[in-house]
Amino acid sequence: MHQKEYGGPFILADWPTDSVLRLSMNRPPLKFSSPFWSSLATNFAKVRQDPDVRAVILCSNTRAFTAGLDLKEDGLQLIGADSARSGLLLRQHVLEFQAAISKIEDCERPVIVAIHGVCYGLGLDIITACDIRLCESGALFSIKEVDAGIAADIGTLQRLPKKTGNDSLLRELALTARTFGPKEACELGLIAQRHVVEGGKEALMAHALQLAQQIACQSSLVHHVPIFLPKSPVATLGTKHLLNYSADHGVNEGLNYTALWSANALQASDVRDSIQAAMNGSVKNSKLTYKRLGKL
């Protein structure tokens, strides 16, 4: 029995395994509104506090990942005759929106996003906040905001330069809003080639689940059969946290911070258990099992 309840009117939640949470965006018009992204943020805020979650799969339950933000429902109603007051209200609205999407990055659990169909505009903001991006071979992407008269303002322009390695292509795609597919997504560095999946959404979701299970595996034995090498939840949480920290800090700052982090993390029973299992023979054939995060 899991401690926390997930889901809501726009989010479907289920547990493919005991430690993998799947959140499926469920909005038929395919576009985001304020209640939708607020619900998404609420779910990821819960993930951060939930010791049962070791990995998250984020996907869409509709025919595509997302067509972007619903401009008819979001933000424009705040524009009024008083430009100063309108500006303050819009600034606060954008900051709240940014914070909501950043909940994905800040949730302290590895987040795997599975992309099918179109992923436009806000969809890019969302997937760049995730840790590992998978897509089906027919997926289409677009940094669409310039076609709506705005610059992308919810994270794409801040995260993509740090997560991709082709500045010229990134600038072209952001300035033209041109639609691109998996091949250019790989060239950009947005998607790894091994995570472009043939066979449609069903194959994509199977690939996502296998990867999530590998990360979230808490025991070397599943139904008495060795499947994956177990991963310490302290180690996976720390790895994500330190990668995120290093993205915004220099090498020396990152090393000093990691030393402080490790001074605490190395005291986890997981380290002792891992060493003991290695000394006893093959870890894969041992009965090594890591405790969940909330258990001492």
Coordinates of C-alpha atoms in Angstrom, one line a residue:
M1 CA 0.0 0.0 0.0
H2 CA 1.5 3.3 -1.1
Q3 CA 1.5 6.2 1.3
K4 CA 0.5 9.0 -1.0
E5 CA -2.3 9.4 -3.6
Y6 CA -1.4 10.7 -7.0
G7 CA -3.4 11.8 -10.0
G8 CA -6.3 14.3 -10.4
P9 CA -8.6 15.5 -13.1
F10 CA -5.7 16.0 -15.6
I11 CA -3.2 13.4 -14.4
L12 CA -3.7 9.6 -14.4
A13 CA -1.4 7.7 -11.9
D14 CA -0.5 4.1 -11.6
W15 CA 2.3 1.8 -10.4
P16 CA 3.7 -0.6 -13.0
T17 CA 5.9 -1.9 -10.2
D18 CA 6.1 -1.2 -6.5
S19 CA 8.7 1.5 -6.8
V20 CA 8.0 3.0 -10.3
L21 CA 5.3 5.6 -10.5
R22 CA 3.7 6.4 -13.9
L23 CA 2.1 9.8 -14.4
S24 CA 0.0 10.1 -17.6
M25 CA -1.1 13.5 -18.7
N26 CA -4.7 13.3 -19.6
R27 CA -6.1 16.3 -21.4
P28 CA -8.1 15.6 -24.6
P29 CA -7.5 18.9 -26.3
L30 CA -3.7 18.2 -25.9
K31 CA -3.0 21.8 -24.6
F32 CA -2.1 22.9 -21.2
S33 CA -4.0 25.3 -19.0
S34 CA -3.3 26.7 -15.5
P35 CA -5.2 24.0 -13.6
F36 CA -3.4 21.4 -15.7
W37 CA 0.1 22.5 -15.0
S38 CA -0.8 23.2 -11.4
S39 CA -1.9 19.6 -11.0
L40 CA 1.3 18.4 -12.6
A41 CA 3.3 20.4 -10.1
T42 CA 1.3 19.0 -7.2
N43 CA 2.0 15.5 -8.2
F44 CA 5.8 16.0 -8.5
A45 CA 5.8 17.9 -5.2
K46 CA 4.4 14.7 -3.6
V47 CA 7.0 12.6 -5.3
R48 CA 9.8 14.5 -3.5
Q49 CA 8.3 13.5 -0.2
D50 CA 7.4 9.9 -1.0
P51 CA 9.9 7.2 0.0
D52 CA 8.0 4.6 -2.1
V53 CA 9.0 6.2 -5.4
R54 CA 12.4 5.4 -6.8
A55 CA 11.7 6.4 -10.4
V56 CA 8.9 8.2 -12.4
I57 CA 7.7 7.7 -15.9
L58 CA 6.0 10.8 -17.4
C59 CA 3.9 10.3 -20.5
S60 CA 0.7 11.4 -22.2
N61 CA -2.6 9.4 -22.3
T62 CA -3.8 11.3 -25.4
R63 CA -2.9 10.8 -29.1
A64 CA 0.2 13.0 -28.7
F65 CA 2.5 14.3 -26.0
T66 CA 1.3 17.9 -26.1
A67 CA 0.5 20.7 -28.6
G68 CA 1.7 23.3 -26.1
L69 CA 0.0 25.9 -23.9
D70 CA -3.6 26.9 -24.3
L71 CA -3.2 30.6 -24.9
K72 CA -7.0 31.2 -24.8
E73 CA -7.0 30.1 -21.1
D74 CA -3.7 31.2 -19.8
G75 CA -2.2 34.5 -18.8
L76 CA -3.5 36.9 -21.5
Q77 CA -6.6 37.8 -19.4
L78 CA -4.2 39.5 -17.0
I79 CA -3.4 42.2 -19.6
G80 CA -5.3 45.4 -18.7
A81 CA -5.2 49.2 -19.2
D82 CA -2.7 49.7 -16.4
S83 CA 0.5 48.5 -17.9
A84 CA 2.5 48.6 -14.6
R85 CA 0.0 46.5 -12.7
S86 CA -0.6 44.2 -15.6
G87 CA 3.2 43.7 -15.8
L88 CA 3.5 42.8 -12.2
L89 CA 0.6 40.3 -12.4
L90 CA 2.1 38.7 -15.6
R91 CA 5.5 38.5 -14.0
Q92 CA 4.1 36.7 -11.0
H93 CA 2.1 34.4 -13.3
V94 CA 5.2 33.5 -15.3
L95 CA 7.2 32.9 -12.1
E96 CA 4.5 30.5 -10.7
F97 CA 4.4 28.7 -14.1
Q98 CA 8.2 28.3 -14.1
A99 CA 8.2 27.0 -10.5
A100 CA 5.5 24.5 -11.4
I101 CA 7.5 23.0 -14.3
S102 CA 10.7 23.1 -12.2
K103 CA 9.0 20.7 -9.7
I104 CA 9.9 18.0 -12.2
E105 CA 13.6 18.8 -12.0
D106 CA 13.5 19.3 -8.3
C107 CA 11.6 16.1 -7.3
E108 CA 14.8 14.2 -6.4
R109 CA 13.8 11.1 -8.2
P110 CA 14.9 10.1 -11.7
V111 CA 12.2 11.1 -14.2
I112 CA 11.9 9.4 -17.6
V113 CA 9.7 11.1 -20.1
A114 CA 8.2 9.1 -23.0
I115 CA 7.3 11.2 -26.0
H116 CA 4.9 10.2 -28.8
G117 CA 3.2 12.3 -31.5
V118 CA 3.8 16.1 -31.3
C119 CA 5.7 17.8 -28.6
Y120 CA 5.4 21.6 -29.1
G121 CA 6.1 24.7 -27.1
L122 CA 5.5 24.0 -23.4
G123 CA 6.1 20.3 -24.1
L124 CA 9.8 21.2 -24.7
D125 CA 9.8 23.1 -21.3
I126 CA 8.5 19.9 -19.6
I127 CA 10.8 17.4 -21.3
T128 CA 13.9 19.4 -20.7
A129 CA 13.1 19.4 -17.0
C130 CA 13.2 15.6 -17.1
D131 CA 16.3 13.4 -16.6
I132 CA 16.0 11.0 -19.5
R133 CA 14.1 11.6 -22.7
L134 CA 12.7 8.8 -24.9
C135 CA 10.6 9.2 -28.0
E136 CA 9.0 7.0 -30.7
S137 CA 10.4 7.2 -34.1
G138 CA 7.5 9.3 -35.4
A139 CA 7.6 12.0 -32.8
L140 CA 7.8 15.7 -33.8
F141 CA 9.2 18.6 -31.8
S142 CA 9.0 22.4 -32.1
I143 CA 10.2 25.3 -29.9
K144 CA 7.0 27.0 -31.0
E145 CA 6.8 30.2 -29.0
V146 CA 8.1 32.7 -31.6
D147 CA 5.2 31.8 -33.8
A148 CA 2.9 32.9 -30.9
G149 CA 4.8 36.2 -30.6
I150 CA 6.8 35.4 -27.5
A151 CA 10.1 34.0 -26.5
A152 CA 10.0 30.6 -24.7
D153 CA 9.8 31.6 -21.0
I154 CA 9.2 28.5 -18.9
G155 CA 12.6 26.8 -19.1
T156 CA 13.4 25.7 -22.7
L157 CA 15.9 28.5 -23.4
Q158 CA 17.5 28.1 -20.0
R159 CA 17.9 24.3 -19.8
L160 CA 18.5 23.3 -23.5
P161 CA 21.8 25.1 -23.8
K162 CA 23.1 23.2 -20.8
K163 CA 21.7 19.8 -21.9
T164 CA 22.5 19.9 -25.6
G165 CA 25.7 20.3 -27.5
N166 CA 24.8 22.0 -30.8
D167 CA 24.4 25.7 -30.2
S168 CA 23.9 26.7 -33.8
L169 CA 21.1 24.2 -34.4
L170 CA 19.5 25.1 -31.1
R171 CA 19.4 28.8 -32.0
E172 CA 18.0 28.0 -35.5
L173 CA 15.2 25.8 -34.1
A174 CA 14.3 28.4 -31.4
L175 CA 14.3 31.3 -33.8
T176 CA 12.4 29.7 -36.6
A177 CA 10.0 27.4 -34.6
R178 CA 10.7 24.8 -37.3
T179 CA 9.3 21.3 -36.6
F180 CA 12.0 18.7 -36.3
G181 CA 12.0 14.9 -35.8
P182 CA 14.1 12.4 -33.8
K183 CA 17.1 12.5 -36.1
E184 CA 17.6 16.2 -35.4
A185 CA 16.7 15.8 -31.8
C186 CA 19.6 13.3 -31.5
E187 CA 21.9 15.7 -33.4
L188 CA 20.9 18.4 -31.0
G189 CA 21.5 16.2 -28.0
L190 CA 17.9 16.3 -26.8
I191 CA 17.4 12.6 -27.3
A192 CA 20.0 9.8 -27.2
Q193 CA 19.9 7.6 -30.4
R194 CA 19.4 4.5 -28.3
H195 CA 16.2 6.0 -26.9
V196 CA 14.5 6.5 -30.3
V197 CA 12.0 3.6 -30.3
E198 CA 10.5 1.9 -33.3
G199 CA 7.1 0.2 -33.0
G200 CA 4.8 3.0 -31.8
K201 CA 3.6 4.0 -28.3
E202 CA 3.3 0.5 -27.0
A203 CA 7.0 -0.2 -27.7
L204 CA 8.0 3.2 -26.3
M205 CA 6.2 2.6 -23.0
A206 CA 7.8 -0.9 -22.7
H207 CA 11.2 0.7 -23.2
A208 CA 10.5 3.4 -20.6
L209 CA 9.3 0.8 -18.1
Q210 CA 12.4 -1.4 -18.6
L211 CA 14.7 1.6 -18.0
A212 CA 12.7 2.7 -15.0
Q213 CA 12.9 -0.8 -13.5
Q214 CA 16.6 -0.8 -14.0
I215 CA 17.1 2.4 -12.1
A216 CA 14.5 1.7 -9.4
C217 CA 15.5 -1.9 -8.8
Q218 CA 15.8 -2.4 -5.0
S219 CA 16.7 -6.1 -5.0
S220 CA 18.9 -8.4 -7.2
L221 CA 16.2 -11.0 -7.1
V222 CA 12.7 -10.5 -8.7
H223 CA 10.5 -13.6 -8.1
H224 CA 13.8 -15.4 -7.2
V225 CA 15.3 -14.6 -10.7
P226 CA 18.2 -12.1 -11.0
I227 CA 17.0 -9.3 -13.3
F228 CA 19.0 -6.1 -12.7
L229 CA 21.8 -5.2 -10.4
P230 CA 20.1 -3.4 -7.5
K231 CA 20.5 0.4 -7.2
S232 CA 20.7 2.2 -3.8
P233 CA 18.0 4.9 -3.6
V234 CA 20.5 7.0 -1.7
A235 CA 22.9 6.7 -4.6
T236 CA 20.3 7.5 -7.4
L237 CA 18.9 10.4 -5.4
G238 CA 22.4 11.8 -4.8
T239 CA 23.4 11.3 -8.5
K240 CA 20.5 13.4 -9.7
H241 CA 21.0 16.0 -7.1
L242 CA 24.7 16.4 -7.8
L243 CA 24.2 16.5 -11.6
N244 CA 21.6 19.3 -11.1
Y245 CA 23.9 21.2 -8.8
S246 CA 26.9 20.9 -11.2
A247 CA 24.8 22.2 -14.1
D248 CA 24.6 25.6 -12.3
H249 CA 28.1 25.7 -10.7
G250 CA 31.7 25.5 -11.6
V251 CA 33.9 22.4 -11.3
N252 CA 35.5 23.4 -8.0
E253 CA 32.3 24.4 -6.4
G254 CA 30.8 21.1 -7.5
L255 CA 33.7 19.1 -6.1
N256 CA 33.5 20.9 -2.8
Y257 CA 29.8 20.4 -2.5
T258 CA 30.1 16.7 -3.5
A259 CA 32.6 16.3 -0.7
L260 CA 30.1 17.6 1.8
W261 CA 27.3 15.4 0.3
S262 CA 29.5 12.3 0.4
A263 CA 30.5 12.9 4.0
N264 CA 26.9 12.2 4.8
A265 CA 26.0 9.7 2.1
L266 CA 28.9 7.4 2.7
Q267 CA 27.5 6.7 6.1
A268 CA 24.4 5.0 4.6
S269 CA 24.0 1.3 5.3
D270 CA 23.7 0.9 1.5
V271 CA 27.5 1.3 1.2
R272 CA 28.2 -1.4 3.8
D273 CA 25.6 -3.7 2.3
S274 CA 27.1 -3.3 -1.2
I275 CA 30.7 -4.0 0.0
Q276 CA 29.5 -7.1 1.9
A277 CA 27.6 -8.4 -1.1
A278 CA 30.7 -7.9 -3.3
M279 CA 32.9 -9.8 -0.8
N280 CA 30.4 -12.7 -0.7
G281 CA 30.6 -13.2 -4.4
S282 CA 28.5 -11.9 -7.4
V283 CA 26.2 -9.1 -6.4
K284 CA 23.8 -10.2 -9.0
N285 CA 23.4 -13.6 -7.4
S286 CA 23.3 -12.3 -3.9
K287 CA 20.2 -11.4 -1.9
L288 CA 21.2 -7.8 -1.7
T289 CA 18.2 -5.6 -1.0
Y290 CA 18.3 -1.9 -0.2
K291 CA 15.9 -0.3 2.2
R292 CA 13.5 2.4 1.0
L293 CA 14.5 6.0 1.7
G294 CA 12.1 6.5 4.6
K295 CA 13.4 3.6 6.6
L296 CA 16.4 3.8 9.0

